[in-house]
Amino acid sequence: MCIIGEANTHSDVEEFQRLWNFAFPGFFNIPSTQSMGLSVDPRMNWTPVFSADAVTFPESILASVEQASMRYTCENYMILTSNLNQLQFSSSELGENMAASLSTILDEYWPAIAAFSHSLSSTERPVAKVQALAEVDTRVVILHHSILPLFIHTQHPTEMGGGGHLQHFDTFTNLASALLFQESALQINTIHLSPPNAKPAKSPPTDSALLHFGRRSGESLEDYDIYWEPKLQSAQCSSPLFMNKTLIAPRIASLFNLHHPYFANNPWIASHAKANTLHFKVHIFTPFHRSNNFDRLYESINLAKRIHSRVSIHVHVDSFNSTADSKKTLKFLQSLQSRHGTVHVHVHAVRVKEFDRSHSRDAANLWMPTQKNEFAIFLGEQTVASERLFEYAEASTLAYFFNHTASKQVERLGLLGISLVNTNVSLGVDAGTPFLFQQPNEDAILFAPEPWIEFVKWKMQLPVWIDPLIPDSPTNSWPRDSWAKYLLRFMVQHGKTFLFSNWVSPLVTINSQTHTNSLPVSPFPPLESLKSFDAYKRQTTLTLSLGEAVASFDICTMVMQVYSRTSTFLDRLAHYHTLPFLSSIIIVWNNLNTPPPAHINHPESNTFKPNAPTFAIPIHILQQPQNSMNNRFKPFKELGGSQCVIAMDDDWDFPHVKLVAAIRAWQTGGYERLVGFQQQGRVHVPSTAKKVSLSDLRVSGIQSDAVYAKEAVSVKYKYGKNVQLQKAGVSILMPSATVYHAKYHHMYTYALPERARAVVQELTNCDDILFNMMVANATRAGPVVLADGDRVEKALVFDKAGQIDGLWKDKEHWAKRLWCMNYFVEHVFDGKMPLISTRVVKGRKRRRGDAVKAKRG
């Protein structure tokens, strides 16, 4: 730290330096009448700075700063505005080295500005060694070197009244310290300055420069107007905000009128004013086959109040009514003028009689900000702007995105921008009360540059086959090429949100002929005080992010159980490993006698062997300790982050296009349910109850020590194929070409009673029935059943001896399933049938080329 001040005599300087134990170098302006022949003891650690007699306060300070900077790298400057013999310091602790105490505090808190407390009486003690700065004794002020020119400059008006710049320094320092630097404005309580300085009179010109303070005419600014209770900033960062001039200048603009002479003539502000002027790019999207709407919107924009920030208008045209009309329309667009700024016309496509595409679906590719002060306002053609639109955009941007305290909340809450349209969703928020809502409204929205860049980069990195879906969200029905659909997915995945202004008189209306709005720009409450709503259930929520859990719904893991077809399962892998959405395949190896292949090449293989089979995705072959049908529903760690599971048998090649359809159906709204095909559907129907046992059904091979070997159950339901009982609908899906949520593996293994899985183990059957009943019981809903469309034949695979059949060819197969379904009702689900029948969802007729489209996503 360097000490800067004025002195009348050498002895005054030496006495003052002794107070600080000569620890800080001092530079004191000495009048030229002082003898230049007097020597200065170097041990006193100060340097005289000689100047002319008639020197102003800022000229004196800046001359000393220039001398100091030539010899030292001064992080902070102690600026003295009173005679040295009038400055009396004392420590709150006897014998304390004041210089060491001050250095410790500056190193710990790294303040932008610091001042000292007044001497306290014997009954008063400071509550802490430092506290937030509310009032500044400007006789001694410590300023960080990065903000010194803001407080001390030579270009100032002469008509400021008594006191000149010194009077203005007192006033501005008191008004600006806490308001501008907040948690970086510090009062040091361990060192006292006495006697207390007389409170400087407020200068009306400086008071009048303040914005947003609702004082009555002629009312002076009092201490409580600027009082606040922040958390003090500890200097754990390498570059505090106040050192960044490009960020502190907008904060000044949000508090003070920069046209006031004090600021207009301040070189520190003037040098950065141009770089920090906000630029609003207004993007209007129109297909231009609704010209009346465009005329209405454009007129409302030109009627809006002008602002100081730069505004440019960008008109994006997608299509014209006809080719002949295009020249006429372009000529009209190119003639447009705006009183707010320049007008730019962008033609992105010329399509004749093709209006089935939303005009703003490509908005993500139309704007890329080049500076941090460049914001975008997106307006749909059907909107009408309020006269206060730009005024609100400018004020809200300064209040939230260029305000130091608010910027922390913006970052923590992930604020993408500000919606300029009031939502039509009833959220229980009073009109006039802003709120946070995770729902983009592409009709009218203001975007901040940095989060927009983050969104565009994220979108560019997505695989081309991704449909940006969100679990259980109504937005899943939006067109896949909608940029707003991608935006919402980005918000959910990264915890972003929008501020809804919710004005009583809206900033932008939709399809409104008139727009009356005489309300002034309202105050901007702290973001953390606002209610937040998510995008799915539209209820108040503490977190707006599902994080990477959302991305886990984009990919699926296939689970295939292998027992007898050990020689042909590689053919199945060859068929499925290129399936879109598929991230890996798990082979549940139930055969204890035949080992799986020693090596398979895939992306996670440790080595590559030329003679081994090679696949495009990871293949996990999991050898099971025992042969059990329960094994396929284990919660394998190899499922990883995938929430989507495709159950597949090893005896057929199911068409990719149909599996993609099932995955899409699961992603778009059926993620809690089982999704499969009619051909794999089975039904349950009520039956005349009668007691039967496995023995009655002539099921052989049951171990005699099984607790249910001779147990009779009441057969209340029959089991059959849906083709036999179509009127009943489908209530069971076979675990082949069936899509479901990975959480059901954990539920099957740990939530079901052991006796249920024991039945499956003993019968080597009924695992799929138990699984279907468990899911139906959990969801109170039946499966999502898709129509087959073209008939899909099973491609049965047999070994060379032709001796291996599927379980379904077992003569006791149907008897076992009939018995165990009723057993589960009676002993697992408390006598209640959980299965629910659902009708088949009729798919569209398959067209030529669908298979190719499915592979490409």
PDB file of N, CA, C and O in Angstrom, residues 78-137:
ATOM      1  N   MET A  78      -3.728   4.786   0.176  1.00  0.00           N
ATOM      2  CA  MET A  78      -4.385   5.486   1.279  1.00  0.00           C
ATOM      3  C   MET A  78      -4.408   6.962   0.912  1.00  0.00           C
ATOM      4  O   MET A  78      -3.372   7.625   0.865  1.00  0.00           O
ATOM      5  N   ILE A  79      -5.578   7.484   0.637  1.00  0.00           N
ATOM      6  CA  ILE A  79      -5.748   8.863   0.191  1.00  0.00           C
ATOM      7  C   ILE A  79      -6.110   9.727   1.401  1.00  0.00           C
ATOM      8  O   ILE A  79      -7.097   9.463   2.109  1.00  0.00           O
ATOM      9  N   LEU A  80      -5.314  10.787   1.625  1.00  0.00           N
ATOM     10  CA  LEU A  80      -5.544  11.699   2.752  1.00  0.00           C
ATOM     11  C   LEU A  80      -6.047  13.023   2.208  1.00  0.00           C
ATOM     12  O   LEU A  80      -5.447  13.603   1.299  1.00  0.00           O
ATOM     13  N   THR A  81      -7.152  13.511   2.758  1.00  0.00           N
ATOM     14  CA  THR A  81      -7.714  14.784   2.288  1.00  0.00           C
ATOM     15  C   THR A  81      -7.657  15.867   3.359  1.00  0.00           C
ATOM     16  O   THR A  81      -8.091  16.982   3.115  1.00  0.00           O
ATOM     17  N   SER A  82      -7.148  15.545   4.545  1.00  0.00           N
ATOM     18  CA  SER A  82      -7.038  16.531   5.628  1.00  0.00           C
ATOM     19  C   SER A  82      -5.572  16.761   5.956  1.00  0.00           C
ATOM     20  O   SER A  82      -4.687  15.972   5.592  1.00  0.00           O
ATOM     21  N   ASN A  83      -5.299  17.842   6.673  1.00  0.00           N
ATOM     22  CA  ASN A  83      -3.943  18.117   7.136  1.00  0.00           C
ATOM     23  C   ASN A  83      -3.472  16.975   8.029  1.00  0.00           C
ATOM     24  O   ASN A  83      -4.236  16.439   8.835  1.00  0.00           O
ATOM     25  N   LEU A  84      -2.205  16.634   7.914  1.00  0.00           N
ATOM     26  CA  LEU A  84      -1.688  15.484   8.640  1.00  0.00           C
ATOM     27  C   LEU A  84      -1.791  15.653  10.146  1.00  0.00           C
ATOM     28  O   LEU A  84      -2.007  14.678  10.877  1.00  0.00           O
ATOM     29  N   ASN A  85      -1.635  16.872  10.626  1.00  0.00           N
ATOM     30  CA  ASN A  85      -1.686  17.081  12.079  1.00  0.00           C
ATOM     31  C   ASN A  85      -3.101  16.989  12.641  1.00  0.00           C
ATOM     32  O   ASN A  85      -3.293  17.070  13.848  1.00  0.00           O
ATOM     33  N   GLN A  86      -4.101  16.837  11.750  1.00  0.00           N
ATOM     34  CA  GLN A  86      -5.486  16.682  12.217  1.00  0.00           C
ATOM     35  C   GLN A  86      -5.932  15.223  12.234  1.00  0.00           C
ATOM     36  O   GLN A  86      -7.044  14.914  12.636  1.00  0.00           O
ATOM     37  N   LEU A  87      -5.073  14.312  11.788  1.00  0.00           N
ATOM     38  CA  LEU A  87      -5.437  12.898  11.699  1.00  0.00           C
ATOM     39  C   LEU A  87      -4.860  12.149  12.899  1.00  0.00           C
ATOM     40  O   LEU A  87      -3.635  12.021  13.043  1.00  0.00           O
ATOM     41  N   GLN A  88      -5.730  11.698  13.762  1.00  0.00           N
ATOM     42  CA  GLN A  88      -5.328  10.981  14.964  1.00  0.00           C
ATOM     43  C   GLN A  88      -5.833   9.539  14.882  1.00  0.00           C
ATOM     44  O   GLN A  88      -7.029   9.289  14.759  1.00  0.00           O
ATOM     45  N   PHE A  89      -4.895   8.583  14.950  1.00  0.00           N
ATOM     46  CA  PHE A  89      -5.227   7.167  14.869  1.00  0.00           C
ATOM     47  C   PHE A  89      -4.937   6.486  16.188  1.00  0.00           C
ATOM     48  O   PHE A  89      -4.025   6.872  16.931  1.00  0.00           O
ATOM     49  N   SER A  90      -5.697   5.458  16.475  1.00  0.00           N
ATOM     50  CA  SER A  90      -5.429   4.615  17.634  1.00  0.00           C
ATOM     51  C   SER A  90      -5.904   3.208  17.326  1.00  0.00           C
ATOM     52  O   SER A  90      -6.716   2.990  16.421  1.00  0.00           O
ATOM     53  N   SER A  91      -5.373   2.249  18.088  1.00  0.00           N
ATOM     54  CA  SER A  91      -5.733   0.855  17.882  1.00  0.00           C
ATOM     55  C   SER A  91      -6.677   0.390  18.966  1.00  0.00           C
ATOM     56  O   SER A  91      -6.630   0.875  20.097  1.00  0.00           O
ATOM     57  N   SER A  92      -7.527  -0.575  18.634  1.00  0.00           N
ATOM     58  CA  SER A  92      -8.461  -1.117  19.623  1.00  0.00           C
ATOM     59  C   SER A  92      -7.762  -2.044  20.596  1.00  0.00           C
ATOM     60  O   SER A  92      -8.340  -2.439  21.598  1.00  0.00           O
ATOM     61  N   GLU A  93      -6.525  -2.428  20.274  1.00  0.00           N
ATOM     62  CA  GLU A  93      -5.759  -3.295  21.161  1.00  0.00           C
ATOM     63  C   GLU A  93      -4.435  -2.609  21.491  1.00  0.00           C
ATOM     64  O   GLU A  93      -3.701  -2.190  20.609  1.00  0.00           O
ATOM     65  N   LEU A  94      -4.135  -2.521  22.804  1.00  0.00           N
ATOM     66  CA  LEU A  94      -2.923  -1.846  23.245  1.00  0.00           C
ATOM     67  C   LEU A  94      -1.700  -2.571  22.698  1.00  0.00           C
ATOM     68  O   LEU A  94      -1.612  -3.791  22.718  1.00  0.00           O
ATOM     69  N   GLY A  95      -0.752  -1.793  22.235  1.00  0.00           N
ATOM     70  CA  GLY A  95       0.488  -2.370  21.756  1.00  0.00           C
ATOM     71  C   GLY A  95       0.398  -2.994  20.379  1.00  0.00           C
ATOM     72  O   GLY A  95       1.370  -3.557  19.897  1.00  0.00           O
ATOM     73  N   GLU A  96      -0.755  -2.920  19.728  1.00  0.00           N
ATOM     74  CA  GLU A  96      -0.893  -3.545  18.416  1.00  0.00           C
ATOM     75  C   GLU A  96      -0.189  -2.701  17.368  1.00  0.00           C
ATOM     76  O   GLU A  96      -0.244  -1.468  17.386  1.00  0.00           O
ATOM     77  N   ASN A  97       0.488  -3.344  16.450  1.00  0.00           N
ATOM     78  CA  ASN A  97       1.117  -2.680  15.324  1.00  0.00           C
ATOM     79  C   ASN A  97       0.033  -2.374  14.302  1.00  0.00           C
ATOM     80  O   ASN A  97      -0.490  -3.277  13.646  1.00  0.00           O
ATOM     81  N   MET A  98      -0.321  -1.107  14.114  1.00  0.00           N
ATOM     82  CA  MET A  98      -1.429  -0.747  13.231  1.00  0.00           C
ATOM     83  C   MET A  98      -1.126  -1.119  11.781  1.00  0.00           C
ATOM     84  O   MET A  98      -2.010  -1.555  11.042  1.00  0.00           O
ATOM     85  N   ALA A  99       0.085  -0.964  11.346  1.00  0.00           N
ATOM     86  CA  ALA A  99       0.441  -1.301   9.966  1.00  0.00           C
ATOM     87  C   ALA A  99       0.270  -2.789   9.709  1.00  0.00           C
ATOM     88  O   ALA A  99      -0.262  -3.193   8.669  1.00  0.00           O
ATOM     89  N   ALA A 100       0.701  -3.615  10.659  1.00  0.00           N
ATOM     90  CA  ALA A 100       0.558  -5.061  10.488  1.00  0.00           C
ATOM     91  C   ALA A 100      -0.906  -5.462  10.493  1.00  0.00           C
ATOM     92  O   ALA A 100      -1.347  -6.315   9.723  1.00  0.00           O
ATOM     93  N   SER A 101      -1.689  -4.822  11.394  1.00  0.00           N
ATOM     94  CA  SER A 101      -3.119  -5.119  11.460  1.00  0.00           C
ATOM     95  C   SER A 101      -3.811  -4.740  10.159  1.00  0.00           C
ATOM     96  O   SER A 101      -4.622  -5.503   9.621  1.00  0.00           O
ATOM     97  N   LEU A 102      -3.480  -3.574   9.629  1.00  0.00           N
ATOM     98  CA  LEU A 102      -4.100  -3.124   8.385  1.00  0.00           C
ATOM     99  C   LEU A 102      -3.705  -4.033   7.220  1.00  0.00           C
ATOM    100  O   LEU A 102      -4.552  -4.407   6.397  1.00  0.00           O
ATOM    101  N   SER A 103      -2.447  -4.414   7.147  1.00  0.00           N
ATOM    102  CA  SER A 103      -1.991  -5.286   6.058  1.00  0.00           C
ATOM    103  C   SER A 103      -2.712  -6.623   6.093  1.00  0.00           C
ATOM    104  O   SER A 103      -3.101  -7.169   5.047  1.00  0.00           O
ATOM    105  N   THR A 104      -2.893  -7.171   7.291  1.00  0.00           N
ATOM    106  CA  THR A 104      -3.579  -8.456   7.418  1.00  0.00           C
ATOM    107  C   THR A 104      -5.008  -8.365   6.906  1.00  0.00           C
ATOM    108  O   THR A 104      -5.494  -9.250   6.184  1.00  0.00           O
ATOM    109  N   ILE A 105      -5.702  -7.289   7.257  1.00  0.00           N
ATOM    110  CA  ILE A 105      -7.098  -7.123   6.830  1.00  0.00           C
ATOM    111  C   ILE A 105      -7.187  -6.932   5.315  1.00  0.00           C
ATOM    112  O   ILE A 105      -8.043  -7.521   4.639  1.00  0.00           O
ATOM    113  N   LEU A 106      -6.284  -6.132   4.740  1.00  0.00           N
ATOM    114  CA  LEU A 106      -6.314  -5.918   3.292  1.00  0.00           C
ATOM    115  C   LEU A 106      -6.022  -7.206   2.533  1.00  0.00           C
ATOM    116  O   LEU A 106      -6.618  -7.475   1.487  1.00  0.00           O
ATOM    117  N   ASP A 107      -5.118  -8.008   3.052  1.00  0.00           N
ATOM    118  CA  ASP A 107      -4.804  -9.282   2.400  1.00  0.00           C
ATOM    119  C   ASP A 107      -5.964 -10.263   2.488  1.00  0.00           C
ATOM    120  O   ASP A 107      -6.196 -11.061   1.575  1.00  0.00           O
ATOM    121  N   GLU A 108      -6.696 -10.206   3.591  1.00  0.00           N
ATOM    122  CA  GLU A 108      -7.784 -11.175   3.794  1.00  0.00           C
ATOM    123  C   GLU A 108      -9.027 -10.801   3.008  1.00  0.00           C
ATOM    124  O   GLU A 108      -9.673 -11.658   2.410  1.00  0.00           O
ATOM    125  N   TYR A 109      -9.377  -9.517   2.990  1.00  0.00           N
ATOM    126  CA  TYR A 109     -10.665  -9.127   2.394  1.00  0.00           C
ATOM    127  C   TYR A 109     -10.519  -8.488   1.013  1.00  0.00           C
ATOM    128  O   TYR A 109     -11.499  -8.409   0.276  1.00  0.00           O
ATOM    129  N   TRP A 110      -9.353  -7.985   0.688  1.00  0.00           N
ATOM    130  CA  TRP A 110      -9.116  -7.399  -0.627  1.00  0.00           C
ATOM    131  C   TRP A 110     -10.239  -6.425  -1.012  1.00  0.00           C
ATOM    132  O   TRP A 110     -10.938  -6.626  -1.998  1.00  0.00           O
ATOM    133  N   PRO A 111     -10.412  -5.361  -0.255  1.00  0.00           N
ATOM    134  CA  PRO A 111     -11.543  -4.450  -0.511  1.00  0.00           C
ATOM    135  C   PRO A 111     -11.285  -3.537  -1.705  1.00  0.00           C
ATOM    136  O   PRO A 111     -10.140  -3.252  -2.060  1.00  0.00           O
ATOM    137  N   ALA A 112     -12.370  -3.089  -2.304  1.00  0.00           N
ATOM    138  CA  ALA A 112     -12.272  -2.042  -3.311  1.00  0.00           C
ATOM    139  C   ALA A 112     -12.046  -0.704  -2.625  1.00  0.00           C
ATOM    140  O   ALA A 112     -11.255   0.125  -3.072  1.00  0.00           O
ATOM    141  N   ILE A 113     -12.768  -0.508  -1.523  1.00  0.00           N
ATOM    142  CA  ILE A 113     -12.652   0.724  -0.756  1.00  0.00           C
ATOM    143  C   ILE A 113     -12.755   0.372   0.722  1.00  0.00           C
ATOM    144  O   ILE A 113     -13.516  -0.515   1.110  1.00  0.00           O
ATOM    145  N   ALA A 114     -11.952   1.062   1.533  1.00  0.00           N
ATOM    146  CA  ALA A 114     -11.973   0.806   2.965  1.00  0.00           C
ATOM    147  C   ALA A 114     -11.852   2.132   3.700  1.00  0.00           C
ATOM    148  O   ALA A 114     -11.193   3.073   3.243  1.00  0.00           O
ATOM    149  N   ALA A 115     -12.514   2.216   4.858  1.00  0.00           N
ATOM    150  CA  ALA A 115     -12.443   3.387   5.714  1.00  0.00           C
ATOM    151  C   ALA A 115     -12.320   2.909   7.157  1.00  0.00           C
ATOM    152  O   ALA A 115     -12.498   1.724   7.459  1.00  0.00           O
ATOM    153  N   PHE A 116     -12.028   3.859   8.050  1.00  0.00           N
ATOM    154  CA  PHE A 116     -11.801   3.513   9.450  1.00  0.00           C
ATOM    155  C   PHE A 116     -12.985   3.947  10.299  1.00  0.00           C
ATOM    156  O   PHE A 116     -13.698   4.911   9.983  1.00  0.00           O
ATOM    157  N   SER A 117     -13.189   3.257  11.418  1.00  0.00           N
ATOM    158  CA  SER A 117     -14.243   3.628  12.352  1.00  0.00           C
ATOM    159  C   SER A 117     -13.767   4.792  13.204  1.00  0.00           C
ATOM    160  O   SER A 117     -12.568   5.084  13.280  1.00  0.00           O
ATOM    161  N   HIS A 118     -14.736   5.450  13.838  1.00  0.00           N
ATOM    162  CA  HIS A 118     -14.397   6.529  14.769  1.00  0.00           C
ATOM    163  C   HIS A 118     -14.041   5.936  16.122  1.00  0.00           C
ATOM    164  O   HIS A 118     -14.385   4.786  16.432  1.00  0.00           O
ATOM    165  N   SER A 119     -13.369   6.696  16.960  1.00  0.00           N
ATOM    166  CA  SER A 119     -13.031   6.221  18.298  1.00  0.00           C
ATOM    167  C   SER A 119     -14.302   5.904  19.064  1.00  0.00           C
ATOM    168  O   SER A 119     -15.296   6.651  19.019  1.00  0.00           O
ATOM    169  N   LEU A 120     -14.260   4.808  19.793  1.00  0.00           N
ATOM    170  CA  LEU A 120     -15.432   4.375  20.541  1.00  0.00           C
ATOM    171  C   LEU A 120     -15.268   4.715  22.008  1.00  0.00           C
ATOM    172  O   LEU A 120     -14.157   4.745  22.544  1.00  0.00           O
ATOM    173  N   SER A 121     -16.398   4.938  22.677  1.00  0.00           N
ATOM    174  CA  SER A 121     -16.359   5.195  24.120  1.00  0.00           C
ATOM    175  C   SER A 121     -16.036   3.909  24.854  1.00  0.00           C
ATOM    176  O   SER A 121     -16.010   2.829  24.275  1.00  0.00           O
ATOM    177  N   SER A 122     -15.821   3.996  26.124  1.00  0.00           N
ATOM    178  CA  SER A 122     -15.438   2.828  26.910  1.00  0.00           C
ATOM    179  C   SER A 122     -16.536   1.787  26.975  1.00  0.00           C
ATOM    180  O   SER A 122     -16.282   0.625  27.248  1.00  0.00           O
ATOM    181  N   THR A 123     -17.783   2.174  26.713  1.00  0.00           N
ATOM    182  CA  THR A 123     -18.894   1.224  26.790  1.00  0.00           C
ATOM    183  C   THR A 123     -19.246   0.620  25.443  1.00  0.00           C
ATOM    184  O   THR A 123     -20.112  -0.233  25.354  1.00  0.00           O
ATOM    185  N   GLU A 124     -18.582   1.098  24.377  1.00  0.00           N
ATOM    186  CA  GLU A 124     -18.905   0.603  23.043  1.00  0.00           C
ATOM    187  C   GLU A 124     -17.715  -0.150  22.470  1.00  0.00           C
ATOM    188  O   GLU A 124     -16.572   0.284  22.564  1.00  0.00           O
ATOM    189  N   ARG A 125     -18.005  -1.300  21.888  1.00  0.00           N
ATOM    190  CA  ARG A 125     -16.969  -2.092  21.257  1.00  0.00           C
ATOM    191  C   ARG A 125     -17.486  -2.593  19.907  1.00  0.00           C
ATOM    192  O   ARG A 125     -18.660  -2.942  19.803  1.00  0.00           O
ATOM    193  N   PRO A 126     -16.642  -2.623  18.905  1.00  0.00           N
ATOM    194  CA  PRO A 126     -17.094  -3.171  17.613  1.00  0.00           C
ATOM    195  C   PRO A 126     -17.401  -4.651  17.741  1.00  0.00           C
ATOM    196  O   PRO A 126     -16.755  -5.369  18.491  1.00  0.00           O
ATOM    197  N   VAL A 127     -18.415  -5.106  16.986  1.00  0.00           N
ATOM    198  CA  VAL A 127     -18.811  -6.510  17.052  1.00  0.00           C
ATOM    199  C   VAL A 127     -17.846  -7.401  16.279  1.00  0.00           C
ATOM    200  O   VAL A 127     -17.807  -8.590  16.480  1.00  0.00           O
ATOM    201  N   ALA A 128     -17.049  -6.806  15.387  1.00  0.00           N
ATOM    202  CA  ALA A 128     -16.097  -7.588  14.601  1.00  0.00           C
ATOM    203  C   ALA A 128     -14.974  -6.664  14.177  1.00  0.00           C
ATOM    204  O   ALA A 128     -15.082  -5.437  14.247  1.00  0.00           O
ATOM    205  N   LYS A 129     -13.888  -7.271  13.718  1.00  0.00           N
ATOM    206  CA  LYS A 129     -12.755  -6.444  13.319  1.00  0.00           C
ATOM    207  C   LYS A 129     -13.065  -5.633  12.066  1.00  0.00           C
ATOM    208  O   LYS A 129     -12.447  -4.588  11.823  1.00  0.00           O
ATOM    209  N   VAL A 130     -14.021  -6.107  11.243  1.00  0.00           N
ATOM    210  CA  VAL A 130     -14.471  -5.365  10.072  1.00  0.00           C
ATOM    211  C   VAL A 130     -15.987  -5.475   9.975  1.00  0.00           C
ATOM    212  O   VAL A 130     -16.604  -6.349  10.578  1.00  0.00           O
ATOM    213  N   GLN A 131     -16.568  -4.576   9.211  1.00  0.00           N
ATOM    214  CA  GLN A 131     -18.003  -4.657   8.934  1.00  0.00           C
ATOM    215  C   GLN A 131     -18.276  -3.969   7.610  1.00  0.00           C
ATOM    216  O   GLN A 131     -17.386  -3.351   7.021  1.00  0.00           O
ATOM    217  N   ALA A 132     -19.500  -4.121   7.129  1.00  0.00           N
ATOM    218  CA  ALA A 132     -19.878  -3.489   5.872  1.00  0.00           C
ATOM    219  C   ALA A 132     -19.830  -1.976   6.016  1.00  0.00           C
ATOM    220  O   ALA A 132     -20.184  -1.416   7.051  1.00  0.00           O
ATOM    221  N   LEU A 133     -19.404  -1.331   4.961  1.00  0.00           N
ATOM    222  CA  LEU A 133     -19.234   0.118   4.983  1.00  0.00           C
ATOM    223  C   LEU A 133     -20.551   0.808   4.652  1.00  0.00           C
ATOM    224  O   LEU A 133     -21.135   0.575   3.605  1.00  0.00           O
ATOM    225  N   ALA A 134     -21.007   1.660   5.592  1.00  0.00           N
ATOM    226  CA  ALA A 134     -22.249   2.400   5.359  1.00  0.00           C
ATOM    227  C   ALA A 134     -21.979   3.887   5.167  1.00  0.00           C
ATOM    228  O   ALA A 134     -22.632   4.543   4.378  1.00  0.00           O
ATOM    229  N   GLU A 135     -21.010   4.420   5.913  1.00  0.00           N
ATOM    230  CA  GLU A 135     -20.666   5.846   5.796  1.00  0.00           C
ATOM    231  C   GLU A 135     -19.154   5.968   5.805  1.00  0.00           C
ATOM    232  O   GLU A 135     -18.459   5.253   6.539  1.00  0.00           O
ATOM    233  N   VAL A 136     -18.618   6.869   5.003  1.00  0.00           N
ATOM    234  CA  VAL A 136     -17.180   6.998   4.828  1.00  0.00           C
ATOM    235  C   VAL A 136     -16.702   8.301   5.454  1.00  0.00           C
ATOM    236  O   VAL A 136     -17.244   9.368   5.167  1.00  0.00           O
ATOM    237  N   ASP A 137     -15.701   8.212   6.319  1.00  0.00           N
ATOM    238  CA  ASP A 137     -14.982   9.403   6.782  1.00  0.00           C
ATOM    239  C   ASP A 137     -13.909   9.668   5.742  1.00  0.00           C
ATOM    240  O   ASP A 137     -12.872   9.007   5.697  1.00  0.00           O
TER     241      ASP A 137
END
